C-alpha cells in the first residue's frame, strides 16, 4: 500500500469515527435537576467550565451517564452511573437519557 493510499484510509477512518461519536452524542440528551447532586460514581472532574460545556463533555464521553455541576466553583463532576440524588443548593444534577424517535405529544 502506498503512502498516499494509507493517508486516505486513515482520513476515512477518522471521518467514520467522528460520525460515530457525533451520532452517539446526538442520540443522547441531558435531563437536569436544579439544586441536586448525583452522589458517588465519580468518573473525573472538569474545572472552570460552564453548565453547557459540562453537558457537552458528558454527552461526548461514552462512559458518562450523569454529572453534578457546582455553579459557584464552575466544576463539573462526571459520573459513570447514578443511583441516589441528594439535595445540594447551588448544584445542577444532569442525567444522560436516550433520545426517543417519537415526538413528545404531552399527556
PDB file of C-alpha atoms in Angstrom:
ATOM      1  CA  UNK A   1       0.000   0.000   0.000  1.00  0.00           C
ATOM      2  CA  UNK A   2       1.370   3.397  -0.959  1.00  0.00           C
ATOM      3  CA  UNK A   3       1.797   6.241   1.488  1.00  0.00           C
ATOM      4  CA  UNK A   4      -0.925   8.219  -0.283  1.00  0.00           C
ATOM      5  CA  UNK A   5      -3.381   5.327  -0.084  1.00  0.00           C
ATOM      6  CA  UNK A   6      -2.532   4.817   3.580  1.00  0.00           C
ATOM      7  CA  UNK A   7      -3.202   8.514   4.329  1.00  0.00           C
ATOM      8  CA  UNK A   8      -6.537   8.305   2.509  1.00  0.00           C
ATOM      9  CA  UNK A   9      -7.506   5.230   4.502  1.00  0.00           C
ATOM     10  CA  UNK A  10      -6.580   6.906   7.790  1.00  0.00           C
ATOM     11  CA  UNK A  11      -8.578  10.015   6.810  1.00  0.00           C
ATOM     12  CA  UNK A  12     -11.649   7.892   6.023  1.00  0.00           C
ATOM     13  CA  UNK A  13     -11.327   6.041   9.346  1.00  0.00           C
ATOM     14  CA  UNK A  14     -11.141   9.310  11.274  1.00  0.00           C
ATOM     15  CA  UNK A  15     -14.162  10.628   9.382  1.00  0.00           C
ATOM     16  CA  UNK A  16     -16.149   7.494  10.202  1.00  0.00           C
ATOM     17  CA  UNK A  17     -15.070   7.649  13.835  1.00  0.00           C
ATOM     18  CA  UNK A  18     -16.146  11.309  14.012  1.00  0.00           C
ATOM     19  CA  UNK A  19     -19.534  10.468  12.540  1.00  0.00           C
ATOM     20  CA  UNK A  20     -19.993   7.630  15.032  1.00  0.00           C
ATOM     21  CA  UNK A  21     -19.155   9.868  18.001  1.00  0.00           C
ATOM     22  CA  UNK A  22     -21.400  12.609  16.641  1.00  0.00           C
ATOM     23  CA  UNK A  23     -24.294  10.177  16.119  1.00  0.00           C
ATOM     24  CA  UNK A  24     -23.808   8.812  19.639  1.00  0.00           C
ATOM     25  CA  UNK A  25     -23.901  12.315  21.132  1.00  0.00           C
ATOM     26  CA  UNK A  26     -27.000  13.164  19.100  1.00  0.00           C
ATOM     27  CA  UNK A  27     -28.845  10.043  20.264  1.00  0.00           C
ATOM     28  CA  UNK A  28     -28.459  11.076  23.900  1.00  0.00           C
ATOM     29  CA  UNK A  29     -29.610  14.138  25.797  1.00  0.00           C
ATOM     30  CA  UNK A  30     -29.296  15.518  29.319  1.00  0.00           C
ATOM     31  CA  UNK A  31     -32.151  15.990  31.764  1.00  0.00           C
ATOM     32  CA  UNK A  32     -31.251  18.311  34.648  1.00  0.00           C
ATOM     33  CA  UNK A  33     -32.488  18.824  38.201  1.00  0.00           C
ATOM     34  CA  UNK A  34     -31.725  22.123  39.953  1.00  0.00           C
ATOM     35  CA  UNK A  35     -30.261  22.169  43.474  1.00  0.00           C
ATOM     36  CA  UNK A  36     -29.380  18.485  43.377  1.00  0.00           C
ATOM     37  CA  UNK A  37     -26.359  16.168  43.325  1.00  0.00           C
ATOM     38  CA  UNK A  38     -25.946  12.663  41.946  1.00  0.00           C
ATOM     39  CA  UNK A  39     -23.961  11.047  44.758  1.00  0.00           C
ATOM     40  CA  UNK A  40     -20.940   8.818  44.028  1.00  0.00           C
ATOM     41  CA  UNK A  41     -19.808   7.080  40.829  1.00  0.00           C
ATOM     42  CA  UNK A  42     -17.219   9.802  40.043  1.00  0.00           C
ATOM     43  CA  UNK A  43     -15.532   9.415  36.658  1.00  0.00           C
ATOM     44  CA  UNK A  44     -13.480  12.624  36.598  1.00  0.00           C
ATOM     45  CA  UNK A  45     -13.757  16.363  37.278  1.00  0.00           C
ATOM     46  CA  UNK A  46     -13.596  19.200  34.747  1.00  0.00           C
ATOM     47  CA  UNK A  47     -12.767  22.598  36.261  1.00  0.00           C
ATOM     48  CA  UNK A  48     -13.646  26.131  35.105  1.00  0.00           C
ATOM     49  CA  UNK A  49     -16.397  25.125  32.678  1.00  0.00           C
ATOM     50  CA  UNK A  50     -19.944  26.348  32.102  1.00  0.00           C
ATOM     51  CA  UNK A  51     -23.034  24.184  32.578  1.00  0.00           C
ATOM     52  CA  UNK A  52     -23.410  23.899  28.797  1.00  0.00           C
ATOM     53  CA  UNK A  53     -19.775  22.784  28.488  1.00  0.00           C
ATOM     54  CA  UNK A  54     -20.348  20.228  31.248  1.00  0.00           C
ATOM     55  CA  UNK A  55     -23.331  18.803  29.350  1.00  0.00           C
ATOM     56  CA  UNK A  56     -21.352  18.655  26.099  1.00  0.00           C
ATOM     57  CA  UNK A  57     -18.361  16.964  27.750  1.00  0.00           C
ATOM     58  CA  UNK A  58     -20.602  14.350  29.348  1.00  0.00           C
ATOM     59  CA  UNK A  59     -22.502  13.628  26.126  1.00  0.00           C
ATOM     60  CA  UNK A  60     -19.239  13.206  24.217  1.00  0.00           C
ATOM     61  CA  UNK A  61     -17.889  10.654  26.716  1.00  0.00           C
ATOM     62  CA  UNK A  62     -19.462   7.212  26.292  1.00  0.00           C
ATOM     63  CA  UNK A  63     -18.661   6.359  29.937  1.00  0.00           C
ATOM     64  CA  UNK A  64     -20.515   9.398  31.309  1.00  0.00           C
ATOM     65  CA  UNK A  65     -24.068   8.661  32.425  1.00  0.00           C
ATOM     66  CA  UNK A  66     -24.597  11.651  34.731  1.00  0.00           C
ATOM     67  CA  UNK A  67     -22.908  14.667  36.282  1.00  0.00           C
ATOM     68  CA  UNK A  68     -23.170  17.179  39.063  1.00  0.00           C
ATOM     69  CA  UNK A  69     -22.295  20.773  38.190  1.00  0.00           C
ATOM     70  CA  UNK A  70     -21.305  23.157  41.002  1.00  0.00           C
ATOM     71  CA  UNK A  71     -22.468  26.595  39.843  1.00  0.00           C
ATOM     72  CA  UNK A  72     -20.246  28.548  42.281  1.00  0.00           C
ATOM     73  CA  UNK A  73     -16.990  26.677  41.656  1.00  0.00           C
ATOM     74  CA  UNK A  74     -17.808  26.008  37.954  1.00  0.00           C
ATOM     75  CA  UNK A  75     -16.733  22.388  38.404  1.00  0.00           C
ATOM     76  CA  UNK A  76     -18.276  19.507  36.509  1.00  0.00           C
ATOM     77  CA  UNK A  77     -18.212  16.134  38.275  1.00  0.00           C
ATOM     78  CA  UNK A  78     -18.747  13.476  35.606  1.00  0.00           C
ATOM     79  CA  UNK A  79     -20.323  10.217  36.777  1.00  0.00           C
ATOM     80  CA  UNK A  80     -20.236   6.660  35.428  1.00  0.00           C
ATOM     81  CA  UNK A  81     -23.666   5.946  36.885  1.00  0.00           C
ATOM     82  CA  UNK A  82     -26.334   7.344  39.157  1.00  0.00           C
ATOM     83  CA  UNK A  83     -28.375   5.815  41.914  1.00  0.00           C
ATOM     84  CA  UNK A  84     -29.122   8.431  44.527  1.00  0.00           C
ATOM     85  CA  UNK A  85     -29.901  12.102  44.102  1.00  0.00           C
ATOM     86  CA  UNK A  86     -29.393  14.370  47.103  1.00  0.00           C
ATOM     87  CA  UNK A  87     -30.413  17.984  47.685  1.00  0.00           C
ATOM     88  CA  UNK A  88     -27.479  20.357  47.122  1.00  0.00           C
ATOM     89  CA  UNK A  89     -28.086  24.126  46.970  1.00  0.00           C
ATOM     90  CA  UNK A  90     -26.306  25.700  44.029  1.00  0.00           C
ATOM     91  CA  UNK A  91     -25.671  22.479  42.121  1.00  0.00           C
ATOM     92  CA  UNK A  92     -27.264  21.064  38.982  1.00  0.00           C
ATOM     93  CA  UNK A  93     -27.586  17.305  38.570  1.00  0.00           C
ATOM     94  CA  UNK A  94     -27.689  16.053  34.992  1.00  0.00           C
ATOM     95  CA  UNK A  95     -28.657  12.594  33.793  1.00  0.00           C
ATOM     96  CA  UNK A  96     -27.995  11.249  30.288  1.00  0.00           C
ATOM     97  CA  UNK A  97     -31.064   9.713  28.678  1.00  0.00           C
ATOM     98  CA  UNK A  98     -31.601   8.285  25.200  1.00  0.00           C
ATOM     99  CA  UNK A  99     -33.440  10.444  22.710  1.00  0.00           C
ATOM    100  CA  UNK A 100     -36.667   8.839  21.623  1.00  0.00           C
ATOM    101  CA  UNK A 101     -37.573   8.963  17.965  1.00  0.00           C
ATOM    102  CA  UNK A 102     -41.203   9.567  18.911  1.00  0.00           C
ATOM    103  CA  UNK A 103     -42.336  13.171  19.377  1.00  0.00           C
ATOM    104  CA  UNK A 104     -43.500  14.202  22.848  1.00  0.00           C
ATOM    105  CA  UNK A 105     -47.199  14.977  22.421  1.00  0.00           C
ATOM    106  CA  UNK A 106     -47.851  15.543  26.119  1.00  0.00           C
ATOM    107  CA  UNK A 107     -50.470  13.979  28.361  1.00  0.00           C
TER     108      UNK A 107
END
